[in-house]
Amino acid sequence: MRSLHFPSSLRAPSFLALLAIFAVAVASTGCDSRFEDVNDNPNEPKEVTPNLLLPDIIRGSVNTSVNTAHTTGNLVLQYTAKVSFATEIDRYNWAGVGYWQPLYGDLRNVEDMIQIAQERGQPQYEGVGLVLKSWIFSMLTNAYGDVPYSESVAVQEGIETPKYDRQEAIYRGMLADLRRANELLTPGSGSIQGDILYNGDLMKWKKLANSLRLRLLMRLSEKNITLDLEGGDVSVSEAFQSITSAPETAPVFTSNDDNAALEYLDSRPNEWPRHTSRIGTFRTFRLSETLTDTLKHFDDPRLSVFGDPTAASVEDGTPKFVGVPNGLTNDASDGFNGGRDFQSGLNFTRYYEEPDAAKGLIMTYAEVLFLKAEAAERGWTSADAQSHYRNAVEASFGQYGQSTPSGYFGQPGVSYPVDNQTQALERIGTQKWIALFYTGLEGWFNWRRTGIPDIDPSVENVNGDEIPVRFRYPESEQSLNADNYRAAVDRQGDDDINTEMWLLE
């Protein structure tokens, strides 16, 4: 099997490597054949197969997305606010974020799975692997900018310090891999075992591949570039239209049943990852004033899905929601509105007591419809933008078991202005922000591109009244991959949370 090389700071043993170490250890014990016969486990796998790697890849990458949403993404886009101790993240005092190492760790097993699938002639696993590889790399490059890509999982011998690829090249690579995945994931390509996301439904993986293509293409909406597709170079808008106009060959999500949402269970190892955190720590995350006031203004029932009414108001028999401003100091946040009993927290039942009710969201049908609405409003397609917008909002309500309230679309701030593109894009962006609640860092990534919604920096921030636009590279890269790290910084700009990456230039 070919050797795989990863960023030097991430070279922990992969699943295959651990098996190899175990095999060497057994072989070196000097036991006789009788011992081997007695201790031969008929249930132990003799080789690693894609179905053994797949569940850990899905679980690991989704859990990293959920954990980072909880601790950083929800705060920076003001879905939640932090009270009591450790409010630094909410005030933009960002140091290292636990994002880089676990995602590159998952990419090791992704590359193993793709390689084994190719060797065994299993295109269905290769296709699934390419989908997961593209999604994981999209999280990395969207968070950091230039990152190791072409050499991070390279087969060349001796690459100990992989170069950082330009973000534009990474986007081209991800789009090409997703297009290839769409070709591989065809009826008759084989069954999928070990699939804890879609239970082996090949068509849903195919839809996810193309839905992710729409997300990435919309992320390029401000870039004047051409992309290589069959038949020649096309614009970003033409590439988008080539997918939406070909539902038979490039299907995307068509209902909430297609949502890429990992269903968490009430037992290990598939619990909601925050379920094992201290209750007291969980309760220091409150609903943000920004999200709470927006949903209250729209009389939006998703408010009671995302959060709880204040404990004091429930005790009085008059439940009400009070969000907390982002970025308060410890003392100010603890005492805001009279203390924690008078502040709304996250929906405790949904996100803690019943982990099977929470889901790890990769992408939803509502997001696909918002992408289609924006594309139509921009003139990329001839579809009806208003219809896609309304359907997107209704899909978001339906995702949480809610019905769209009567008169909801007639409200100021919700009604769709058919003759004002600026206002129309603002409506789409605001509702998309709500719908992306707890979807990894996607709310932040989309806000950086559009500036919607118009949110103010956290009140006591330590970042010069600027909302951060990227993560800093991990310190381990500065010491273990210094030359390539420095080349990326020289090319991209200071390794700072305010430095704009290529996507934002």
Short mmCIF file of C-alpha atoms in Angstrom, two decimals:
data_model
loop_
_atom_site.label_atom_id
_atom_site.label_comp_id
_atom_site.label_asym_id
_atom_site.label_seq_id
_atom_site.Cartn_x
_atom_site.Cartn_y
_atom_site.Cartn_z
CA MET A 1 0.00 0.00 0.00
CA ARG A 2 1.28 3.46 -0.83
CA SER A 3 2.56 5.76 1.91
CA LEU A 4 0.42 8.73 2.92
CA HIS A 5 1.88 11.97 4.25
CA PHE A 6 0.11 14.69 6.21
CA PRO A 7 0.96 18.02 7.81
CA SER A 8 3.83 17.28 10.15
CA SER A 9 1.94 18.50 13.20
CA LEU A 10 -0.75 15.89 12.54
CA ARG A 11 1.22 12.72 12.11
CA ALA A 12 -0.59 10.66 14.72
CA PRO A 13 -1.17 7.02 13.79
CA SER A 14 -4.07 6.47 11.41
CA PHE A 15 -6.48 3.58 11.76
CA LEU A 16 -4.41 1.51 9.34
CA ALA A 17 -1.20 2.42 11.12
CA LEU A 18 -2.60 1.32 14.48
CA LEU A 19 -3.57 -2.04 13.00
CA ALA A 20 -0.09 -2.40 11.57
CA ILE A 21 1.48 -1.63 14.96
CA PHE A 22 -0.76 -4.21 16.58
CA ALA A 23 0.19 -6.81 14.00
CA VAL A 24 3.92 -6.20 14.56
CA ALA A 25 3.47 -6.46 18.30
CA VAL A 26 1.71 -9.82 17.99
CA ALA A 27 4.30 -11.12 15.57
CA SER A 28 7.15 -10.18 17.88
CA THR A 29 5.85 -12.03 20.96
CA GLY A 30 7.50 -15.27 19.94
CA CYS A 31 4.39 -17.33 20.68
CA ASP A 32 4.11 -20.81 19.25
CA SER A 33 1.52 -21.93 16.74
CA ARG A 34 -0.70 -23.44 19.42
CA PHE A 35 -1.02 -20.05 21.12
CA GLU A 36 -1.93 -18.49 17.77
CA ASP A 37 -4.54 -21.14 17.14
CA VAL A 38 -6.11 -20.72 20.57
CA ASN A 39 -6.14 -16.95 20.30
CA ASP A 40 -7.40 -16.68 16.74
CA ASN A 41 -10.51 -14.50 16.83
CA PRO A 42 -12.84 -15.49 13.97
CA ASN A 43 -14.67 -12.16 14.32
CA GLU A 44 -11.56 -10.00 13.92
CA PRO A 45 -11.22 -8.40 10.45
CA LYS A 46 -8.22 -9.59 8.46
CA GLU A 47 -7.97 -6.36 6.47
CA VAL A 48 -9.28 -2.83 6.63
CA THR A 49 -12.18 -2.20 4.28
CA PRO A 50 -13.98 1.07 3.47
CA ASN A 51 -17.06 0.15 5.50
CA LEU A 52 -14.88 -0.06 8.64
CA LEU A 53 -13.43 3.40 8.08
CA LEU A 54 -16.61 5.19 7.06
CA PRO A 55 -18.48 5.50 10.40
CA ASP A 56 -15.50 7.01 12.23
CA ILE A 57 -14.91 9.48 9.39
CA ILE A 58 -18.52 10.65 9.47
CA ARG A 59 -18.71 10.77 13.26
CA GLY A 60 -15.37 12.52 13.70
CA SER A 61 -15.84 15.24 11.09
CA VAL A 62 -19.45 15.99 12.06
CA ASN A 63 -18.56 16.11 15.75
CA THR A 64 -15.75 18.60 15.05
CA SER A 65 -18.22 20.74 13.11
CA VAL A 66 -20.77 20.60 15.95
CA ASN A 67 -18.21 21.31 18.67
CA THR A 68 -16.78 24.30 16.83
CA ALA A 69 -20.26 25.63 16.13
CA HIS A 70 -21.04 25.42 19.83
CA THR A 71 -17.88 27.11 21.04
CA THR A 72 -17.13 29.63 18.28
CA GLY A 73 -19.46 29.69 15.27
CA ASN A 74 -22.68 30.33 17.19
CA LEU A 75 -21.00 33.14 19.12
CA VAL A 76 -19.35 35.02 16.25
CA LEU A 77 -22.62 35.08 14.23
CA GLN A 78 -24.60 35.90 17.37
CA TYR A 79 -26.88 32.91 17.51
CA THR A 80 -25.73 32.49 21.11
CA ALA A 81 -23.87 34.58 23.69
CA LYS A 82 -21.53 33.54 26.51
CA VAL A 83 -22.00 34.41 30.15
CA SER A 84 -19.88 33.86 33.25
CA PHE A 85 -16.36 32.48 32.89
CA ALA A 86 -14.39 32.26 29.65
CA THR A 87 -16.13 34.97 27.62
CA GLU A 88 -12.93 35.59 25.62
CA ILE A 89 -14.19 33.93 22.45
CA ASP A 90 -17.33 36.09 22.50
CA ARG A 91 -15.08 39.16 22.79
CA TYR A 92 -12.86 38.00 19.86
CA ASN A 93 -9.86 37.15 21.99
CA TRP A 94 -9.21 34.15 19.77
CA ALA A 95 -6.21 31.95 20.29
CA GLY A 96 -6.04 28.41 18.93
CA VAL A 97 -9.28 26.73 17.84
CA GLY A 98 -9.51 22.93 17.90
CA TYR A 99 -10.39 22.64 14.22
CA TRP A 100 -7.23 21.93 12.22
CA GLN A 101 -5.86 18.77 13.87
CA PRO A 102 -9.08 16.72 14.10
CA LEU A 103 -10.15 17.53 10.54
CA TYR A 104 -6.77 16.63 9.07
CA GLY A 105 -6.91 13.50 11.20
CA ASP A 106 -10.20 12.55 9.57
CA LEU A 107 -8.69 13.26 6.14
CA ARG A 108 -6.09 10.55 6.76
CA ASN A 109 -8.82 7.95 7.01
CA VAL A 110 -10.71 9.50 4.09
CA GLU A 111 -7.67 9.06 1.86
CA ASP A 112 -7.22 5.50 3.13
CA MET A 113 -10.85 4.77 2.25
CA ILE A 114 -10.58 6.27 -1.24
CA GLN A 115 -7.35 4.40 -1.94
CA ILE A 116 -8.72 1.05 -0.76
CA ALA A 117 -11.95 1.59 -2.69
CA GLN A 118 -9.97 2.20 -5.88
CA GLU A 119 -7.85 -0.91 -5.32
CA ARG A 120 -10.92 -3.06 -4.59
CA GLY A 121 -13.01 -1.66 -7.45
CA GLN A 122 -15.67 -0.12 -5.19
CA PRO A 123 -16.71 3.15 -6.85
CA GLN A 124 -19.50 3.76 -4.35
CA TYR A 125 -17.01 4.14 -1.49
CA GLU A 126 -14.67 6.22 -3.63
CA GLY A 127 -17.58 8.56 -4.41
CA VAL A 128 -18.60 8.86 -0.75
CA GLY A 129 -14.96 9.46 0.15
CA LEU A 130 -14.68 12.30 -2.36
CA VAL A 131 -17.83 13.91 -0.95
CA LEU A 132 -16.47 13.78 2.60
CA LYS A 133 -13.00 14.90 1.49
CA SER A 134 -14.46 17.96 -0.25
CA TRP A 135 -16.69 18.86 2.68
CA ILE A 136 -13.85 18.58 5.20
CA PHE A 137 -11.45 20.58 3.04
CA SER A 138 -14.15 23.21 2.52
CA MET A 139 -14.34 23.68 6.28
CA LEU A 140 -10.56 24.01 6.53
CA THR A 141 -9.99 26.44 3.67
CA ASN A 142 -13.04 28.54 4.58
CA ALA A 143 -11.70 28.89 8.11
CA TYR A 144 -7.99 29.47 7.39
CA GLY A 145 -7.60 30.40 3.71
CA ASP A 146 -4.58 28.73 2.11
CA VAL A 147 -4.00 25.28 3.64
CA PRO A 148 -2.12 22.07 2.77
CA TYR A 149 -4.20 20.37 0.09
CA SER A 150 -2.39 18.72 -2.82
CA GLU A 151 0.43 17.42 -0.60
CA SER A 152 -1.49 16.99 2.65
CA VAL A 153 -2.59 13.50 1.65
CA ALA A 154 0.01 12.96 -1.05
CA VAL A 155 1.38 9.59 -2.12
CA GLN A 156 4.86 10.90 -2.86
CA GLU A 157 7.52 9.54 -0.57
CA GLY A 158 9.32 11.87 1.77
CA ILE A 159 6.87 14.76 2.06
CA GLU A 160 7.15 15.68 5.71
CA THR A 161 6.29 19.37 5.35
CA PRO A 162 3.45 19.85 2.86
CA LYS A 163 3.05 23.10 1.02
CA TYR A 164 0.01 25.33 1.49
CA ASP A 165 -2.10 25.53 -1.67
CA ARG A 166 -3.77 28.73 -2.79
CA GLN A 167 -7.44 28.88 -1.90
CA GLU A 168 -8.47 29.24 -5.55
CA ALA A 169 -6.71 25.98 -6.42
CA ILE A 170 -8.36 24.24 -3.47
CA TYR A 171 -11.81 25.35 -4.64
CA ARG A 172 -11.12 24.08 -8.13
CA GLY A 173 -10.00 20.76 -6.68
CA MET A 174 -13.06 20.40 -4.43
CA LEU A 175 -15.46 21.17 -7.28
CA ALA A 176 -13.70 18.66 -9.53
CA ASP A 177 -13.85 15.96 -6.84
CA LEU A 178 -17.56 16.55 -6.24
CA ARG A 179 -18.22 16.36 -9.97
CA ARG A 180 -16.32 13.06 -10.04
CA ALA A 181 -18.32 11.83 -7.03
CA ASN A 182 -21.55 12.55 -8.90
CA GLU A 183 -20.30 10.34 -11.73
CA LEU A 184 -19.26 7.51 -9.42
CA LEU A 185 -22.43 7.43 -7.31
CA THR A 186 -24.69 5.82 -9.87
CA PRO A 187 -27.27 3.03 -9.55
CA GLY A 188 -25.56 -0.33 -9.63
CA SER A 189 -22.20 0.92 -8.35
CA GLY A 190 -22.61 -1.17 -5.20
CA SER A 191 -24.06 -1.05 -1.70
CA ILE A 192 -22.67 1.08 1.12
CA GLN A 193 -22.13 -0.42 4.58
CA GLY A 194 -21.10 1.43 7.73
CA ASP A 195 -23.04 4.52 6.65
CA ILE A 196 -24.31 6.22 9.82
CA LEU A 197 -25.39 9.32 7.88
CA TYR A 198 -27.64 8.00 5.08
CA ASN A 199 -27.95 4.30 5.97
CA GLY A 200 -26.45 3.26 2.64
CA ASP A 201 -28.73 5.39 0.42
CA LEU A 202 -26.48 6.01 -2.57
CA MET A 203 -28.85 8.53 -4.19
CA LYS A 204 -28.77 10.75 -1.11
CA TRP A 205 -24.97 10.81 -1.23
CA LYS A 206 -25.23 11.80 -4.90
CA LYS A 207 -27.62 14.61 -3.99
CA LEU A 208 -25.25 15.76 -1.24
CA ALA A 209 -22.36 15.90 -3.73
CA ASN A 210 -24.27 18.21 -6.05
CA SER A 211 -25.80 20.28 -3.25
CA LEU A 212 -22.31 20.93 -1.91
CA ARG A 213 -21.28 22.01 -5.42
CA LEU A 214 -24.01 24.67 -5.30
CA ARG A 215 -22.75 25.88 -1.91
CA LEU A 216 -19.16 26.16 -3.12
CA LEU A 217 -20.15 27.87 -6.35
CA MET A 218 -22.20 30.47 -4.50
CA ARG A 219 -19.19 31.06 -2.26
CA LEU A 220 -17.44 32.16 -5.48
CA SER A 221 -20.19 34.64 -6.39
CA GLU A 222 -17.86 37.64 -6.14
CA LYS A 223 -14.97 36.02 -8.01
CA ASN A 224 -14.56 36.65 -11.74
CA ILE A 225 -13.13 33.28 -12.74
CA THR A 226 -13.92 30.49 -15.18
CA LEU A 227 -14.22 26.81 -14.30
CA ASP A 228 -13.37 23.75 -16.36
CA LEU A 229 -16.45 21.69 -17.15
CA GLU A 230 -17.21 19.20 -19.88
CA GLY A 231 -17.32 21.18 -23.08
CA GLY A 232 -14.97 23.98 -22.04
CA ASP A 233 -14.55 26.82 -19.57
CA VAL A 234 -17.68 28.31 -18.03
CA SER A 235 -18.45 31.11 -15.59
CA VAL A 236 -19.42 30.45 -11.98
CA SER A 237 -23.06 31.24 -12.77
CA GLU A 238 -23.05 28.89 -15.77
CA ALA A 239 -21.57 26.11 -13.63
CA PHE A 240 -24.34 26.68 -11.07
CA GLN A 241 -27.01 26.57 -13.78
CA SER A 242 -25.55 23.40 -15.28
CA ILE A 243 -26.45 21.63 -12.02
CA THR A 244 -29.88 23.11 -11.34
CA SER A 245 -30.98 22.52 -14.94
CA ALA A 246 -30.05 18.82 -14.92
CA PRO A 247 -31.96 17.12 -12.09
CA GLU A 248 -31.70 13.70 -13.77
CA THR A 249 -27.91 13.66 -14.03
CA ALA A 250 -26.99 16.08 -11.21
CA PRO A 251 -29.75 15.78 -8.57
CA VAL A 252 -29.75 17.98 -5.48
CA PHE A 253 -31.83 17.89 -2.28
CA THR A 254 -35.56 17.91 -3.00
CA SER A 255 -37.01 17.60 0.53
CA ASN A 256 -36.03 17.55 4.20
CA ASP A 257 -35.69 13.78 3.87
CA ASP A 258 -32.46 14.47 1.98
CA ASN A 259 -30.91 16.58 4.76
CA ALA A 260 -27.33 15.61 5.58
CA ALA A 261 -28.02 15.45 9.30
CA LEU A 262 -26.30 12.91 11.53
CA GLU A 263 -28.89 11.46 13.91
CA TYR A 264 -27.39 11.25 17.37
CA LEU A 265 -28.36 8.45 19.72
CA ASP A 266 -28.56 8.15 23.50
CA SER A 267 -25.51 5.90 23.87
CA ARG A 268 -21.82 5.88 22.99
CA PRO A 269 -20.18 6.36 20.57
CA ASN A 270 -22.97 8.15 18.70
CA GLU A 271 -24.08 10.67 21.33
CA TRP A 272 -24.41 14.35 20.57
CA PRO A 273 -20.80 15.43 21.30
CA ARG A 274 -21.72 18.19 23.78
CA HIS A 275 -23.91 15.81 25.80
CA THR A 276 -21.00 14.78 28.00
CA SER A 277 -20.00 18.34 28.90
CA ARG A 278 -20.74 19.71 32.34
CA ILE A 279 -24.30 20.95 32.74
CA GLY A 280 -23.00 24.15 34.27
CA THR A 281 -20.76 24.78 31.28
CA PHE A 282 -23.58 24.10 28.85
CA ARG A 283 -25.75 26.61 30.65
CA THR A 284 -23.22 29.40 30.21
CA PHE A 285 -24.27 29.54 26.55
CA ARG A 286 -27.37 31.71 26.24
CA LEU A 287 -29.49 32.81 23.32
CA SER A 288 -28.03 35.94 21.76
CA GLU A 289 -29.99 39.14 21.95
CA THR A 290 -29.48 39.52 18.18
CA LEU A 291 -31.16 36.24 17.24
CA THR A 292 -33.79 36.46 19.99
CA ASP A 293 -34.94 39.95 19.08
CA THR A 294 -35.05 39.07 15.37
CA LEU A 295 -37.24 36.01 15.94
CA LYS A 296 -39.46 37.84 18.42
CA HIS A 297 -39.93 40.66 15.91
CA PHE A 298 -41.12 38.13 13.30
CA ASP A 299 -43.20 36.18 15.87
CA ASP A 300 -41.17 33.20 14.69
CA PRO A 301 -41.92 29.86 16.42
CA ARG A 302 -38.39 28.61 15.78
CA LEU A 303 -37.42 30.66 18.82
CA SER A 304 -38.86 28.00 21.12
CA VAL A 305 -37.01 25.31 19.14
CA PHE A 306 -33.62 26.97 19.50
CA GLY A 307 -33.95 28.25 23.06
CA ASP A 308 -35.82 28.14 26.36
CA PRO A 309 -37.86 30.90 27.98
CA THR A 310 -36.26 32.37 31.08
CA ALA A 311 -36.56 30.23 34.22
CA ALA A 312 -38.12 33.07 36.17
CA SER A 313 -40.84 33.68 33.57
CA VAL A 314 -41.69 29.98 33.43
CA GLU A 315 -42.04 29.90 37.21
CA ASP A 316 -44.35 32.93 37.04
CA GLY A 317 -46.48 31.23 34.40
CA THR A 318 -45.73 33.86 31.74
CA PRO A 319 -42.93 32.38 29.58
CA LYS A 320 -40.85 34.92 27.71
CA PHE A 321 -37.52 35.01 25.92
CA VAL A 322 -34.68 37.39 26.76
CA GLY A 323 -31.43 37.16 24.82
CA VAL A 324 -28.04 38.29 26.08
CA PRO A 325 -25.82 40.84 24.25
CA ASN A 326 -22.64 39.33 22.84
CA GLY A 327 -19.29 40.18 24.34
CA LEU A 328 -20.19 41.31 27.85
CA THR A 329 -17.56 41.02 30.56
CA ASN A 330 -17.93 38.24 33.12
CA ASP A 331 -19.59 40.44 35.74
CA ALA A 332 -21.84 42.22 33.24
CA SER A 333 -22.97 38.98 31.60
CA ASP A 334 -23.71 37.29 34.93
CA GLY A 335 -25.83 40.20 36.05
CA PHE A 336 -27.52 41.03 32.76
CA ASN A 337 -31.30 41.48 33.18
CA GLY A 338 -31.07 40.33 36.79
CA GLY A 339 -29.01 37.17 36.33
CA ARG A 340 -29.25 33.78 34.66
CA ASP A 341 -32.81 33.08 35.81
CA PHE A 342 -33.85 36.04 33.68
CA GLN A 343 -31.89 35.03 30.55
CA SER A 344 -32.85 32.51 27.85
CA GLY A 345 -30.57 29.56 27.38
CA LEU A 346 -30.41 26.96 24.64
CA ASN A 347 -33.31 24.54 24.47
CA PHE A 348 -32.11 22.33 27.32
CA THR A 349 -34.29 19.36 26.42
CA ARG A 350 -33.43 19.41 22.74
CA TYR A 351 -29.69 19.81 23.14
CA TYR A 352 -28.89 18.07 26.39
CA GLU A 353 -31.42 15.78 28.02
CA GLU A 354 -32.43 14.14 24.74
CA PRO A 355 -29.31 13.87 22.58
CA ASP A 356 -31.22 11.88 19.96
CA ALA A 357 -33.26 15.03 19.25
CA ALA A 358 -30.18 17.04 18.31
CA LYS A 359 -28.56 16.47 14.93
CA GLY A 360 -25.17 17.12 13.41
CA LEU A 361 -26.00 19.25 10.38
CA ILE A 362 -23.82 19.17 7.28
CA MET A 363 -26.32 20.66 4.84
CA THR A 364 -30.09 20.99 4.56
CA TYR A 365 -32.79 21.25 1.92
CA ALA A 366 -33.59 24.76 3.16
CA GLU A 367 -30.04 25.89 2.38
CA VAL A 368 -30.27 24.46 -1.14
CA LEU A 369 -33.45 26.45 -1.74
CA PHE A 370 -31.86 29.64 -0.39
CA LEU A 371 -28.96 29.07 -2.79
CA LYS A 372 -31.42 28.67 -5.66
CA ALA A 373 -33.30 31.80 -4.57
CA GLU A 374 -30.12 33.89 -4.51
CA ALA A 375 -28.98 32.50 -7.85
CA ALA A 376 -32.32 33.39 -9.43
CA GLU A 377 -32.28 36.88 -7.89
CA ARG A 378 -28.77 37.43 -9.25
CA GLY A 379 -29.93 36.40 -12.73
CA TRP A 380 -27.90 33.19 -12.81
CA THR A 381 -31.03 31.16 -13.58
CA SER A 382 -34.50 31.88 -14.92
CA ALA A 383 -36.23 30.37 -11.87
CA ASP A 384 -38.67 32.30 -9.67
CA ALA A 385 -36.58 33.71 -6.82
CA GLN A 386 -39.59 34.50 -4.65
CA SER A 387 -40.93 30.95 -4.86
CA HIS A 388 -37.56 29.48 -3.90
CA TYR A 389 -37.34 31.95 -1.01
CA ARG A 390 -40.78 31.06 0.37
CA ASN A 391 -40.14 27.34 -0.06
CA ALA A 392 -36.79 27.70 1.71
CA VAL A 393 -38.35 29.36 4.75
CA GLU A 394 -41.09 26.74 4.87
CA ALA A 395 -38.47 23.97 4.60
CA SER A 396 -36.64 25.45 7.59
CA PHE A 397 -39.86 25.47 9.62
CA GLY A 398 -40.60 21.91 8.53
CA GLN A 399 -37.12 20.77 9.46
CA TYR A 400 -38.01 21.50 13.09
CA GLY A 401 -41.55 20.18 12.91
CA GLN A 402 -43.08 23.65 12.73
CA SER A 403 -45.74 25.05 10.42
CA THR A 404 -45.23 28.43 8.79
CA PRO A 405 -47.48 30.87 10.70
CA SER A 406 -50.34 32.49 8.83
CA GLY A 407 -49.31 35.92 7.63
CA TYR A 408 -45.60 35.26 8.20
CA PHE A 409 -44.61 36.27 4.66
CA GLY A 410 -46.64 39.48 4.82
CA GLN A 411 -44.53 41.04 7.56
CA PRO A 412 -42.08 43.88 6.98
CA GLY A 413 -38.64 42.37 6.90
CA VAL A 414 -40.00 39.04 5.62
CA SER A 415 -42.15 39.95 2.59
CA TYR A 416 -40.29 39.53 -0.70
CA PRO A 417 -39.70 42.74 -2.74
CA VAL A 418 -39.91 41.62 -6.36
CA ASP A 419 -38.61 44.92 -7.75
CA ASN A 420 -35.71 45.64 -5.40
CA GLN A 421 -32.75 43.28 -5.68
CA THR A 422 -30.85 44.75 -2.72
CA GLN A 423 -33.81 44.23 -0.39
CA ALA A 424 -34.53 40.81 -1.87
CA LEU A 425 -30.98 39.62 -1.19
CA GLU A 426 -31.26 41.04 2.33
CA ARG A 427 -34.43 39.00 2.93
CA ILE A 428 -32.81 35.86 1.58
CA GLY A 429 -29.66 36.41 3.64
CA THR A 430 -31.52 37.09 6.89
CA GLN A 431 -33.71 34.01 6.62
CA LYS A 432 -30.72 31.91 5.56
CA TRP A 433 -28.84 33.10 8.67
CA ILE A 434 -31.71 31.88 10.84
CA ALA A 435 -31.92 28.57 8.99
CA LEU A 436 -28.15 27.93 9.39
CA PHE A 437 -28.43 27.86 13.19
CA TYR A 438 -25.98 25.23 14.52
CA THR A 439 -24.83 24.24 11.01
CA GLY A 440 -21.13 24.24 11.75
CA LEU A 441 -19.53 27.55 10.76
CA GLU A 442 -21.71 28.02 7.67
CA GLY A 443 -23.55 31.04 9.07
CA TRP A 444 -20.21 32.81 9.57
CA PHE A 445 -18.86 31.75 6.19
CA ASN A 446 -21.97 33.06 4.42
CA TRP A 447 -22.04 36.31 6.42
CA ARG A 448 -18.44 37.11 5.42
CA ARG A 449 -19.48 36.94 1.75
CA THR A 450 -22.72 38.92 2.00
CA GLY A 451 -22.56 41.03 5.16
CA ILE A 452 -26.11 39.85 5.91
CA PRO A 453 -27.49 40.20 8.49
CA ASP A 454 -26.06 43.56 9.47
CA ILE A 455 -24.78 42.73 12.94
CA ASP A 456 -22.70 44.91 15.25
CA PRO A 457 -19.45 43.64 16.76
CA SER A 458 -19.76 42.28 20.29
CA VAL A 459 -20.05 45.07 22.83
CA GLU A 460 -16.83 44.65 24.85
CA ASN A 461 -14.70 43.16 22.09
CA VAL A 462 -10.92 43.34 22.12
CA ASN A 463 -10.53 43.33 18.32
CA GLY A 464 -10.92 47.00 17.48
CA ASP A 465 -14.65 46.67 16.76
CA GLU A 466 -14.04 44.21 13.92
CA ILE A 467 -15.79 40.85 13.60
CA PRO A 468 -13.13 38.20 12.86
CA VAL A 469 -13.03 36.73 9.36
CA ARG A 470 -10.68 33.76 9.80
CA PHE A 471 -8.87 31.49 12.26
CA ARG A 472 -5.17 31.73 12.97
CA TYR A 473 -3.03 28.79 11.88
CA PRO A 474 -2.14 26.43 14.76
CA GLU A 475 1.14 27.18 16.49
CA SER A 476 2.38 23.68 15.70
CA GLU A 477 2.58 24.62 12.02
CA GLN A 478 4.86 27.54 12.85
CA SER A 479 7.39 25.19 14.41
CA LEU A 480 6.97 21.97 12.40
CA ASN A 481 6.20 23.35 8.94
CA ALA A 482 7.75 26.78 9.26
CA ASP A 483 8.89 27.43 5.68
CA ASN A 484 5.55 26.56 4.11
CA TYR A 485 3.66 28.36 6.87
CA ARG A 486 5.73 31.50 6.25
CA ALA A 487 5.21 31.28 2.48
CA ALA A 488 1.44 31.12 3.00
CA VAL A 489 1.50 34.10 5.37
CA ASP A 490 3.68 36.13 2.99
CA ARG A 491 1.24 35.39 0.18
CA GLN A 492 -2.05 35.73 2.06
CA GLY A 493 -1.23 38.38 4.67
CA ASP A 494 -0.61 38.45 8.40
CA ASP A 495 -1.66 35.38 10.34
CA ASP A 496 -4.40 37.40 12.00
CA ILE A 497 -8.13 36.96 12.57
CA ASN A 498 -8.79 40.12 10.53
CA THR A 499 -6.79 39.17 7.41
CA GLU A 500 -9.05 38.58 4.42
CA MET A 501 -8.44 35.41 2.43
CA TRP A 502 -8.75 35.12 -1.37
CA LEU A 503 -12.49 34.46 -1.19
CA LEU A 504 -13.04 37.82 0.50
CA GLU A 505 -10.71 39.97 -1.58
#
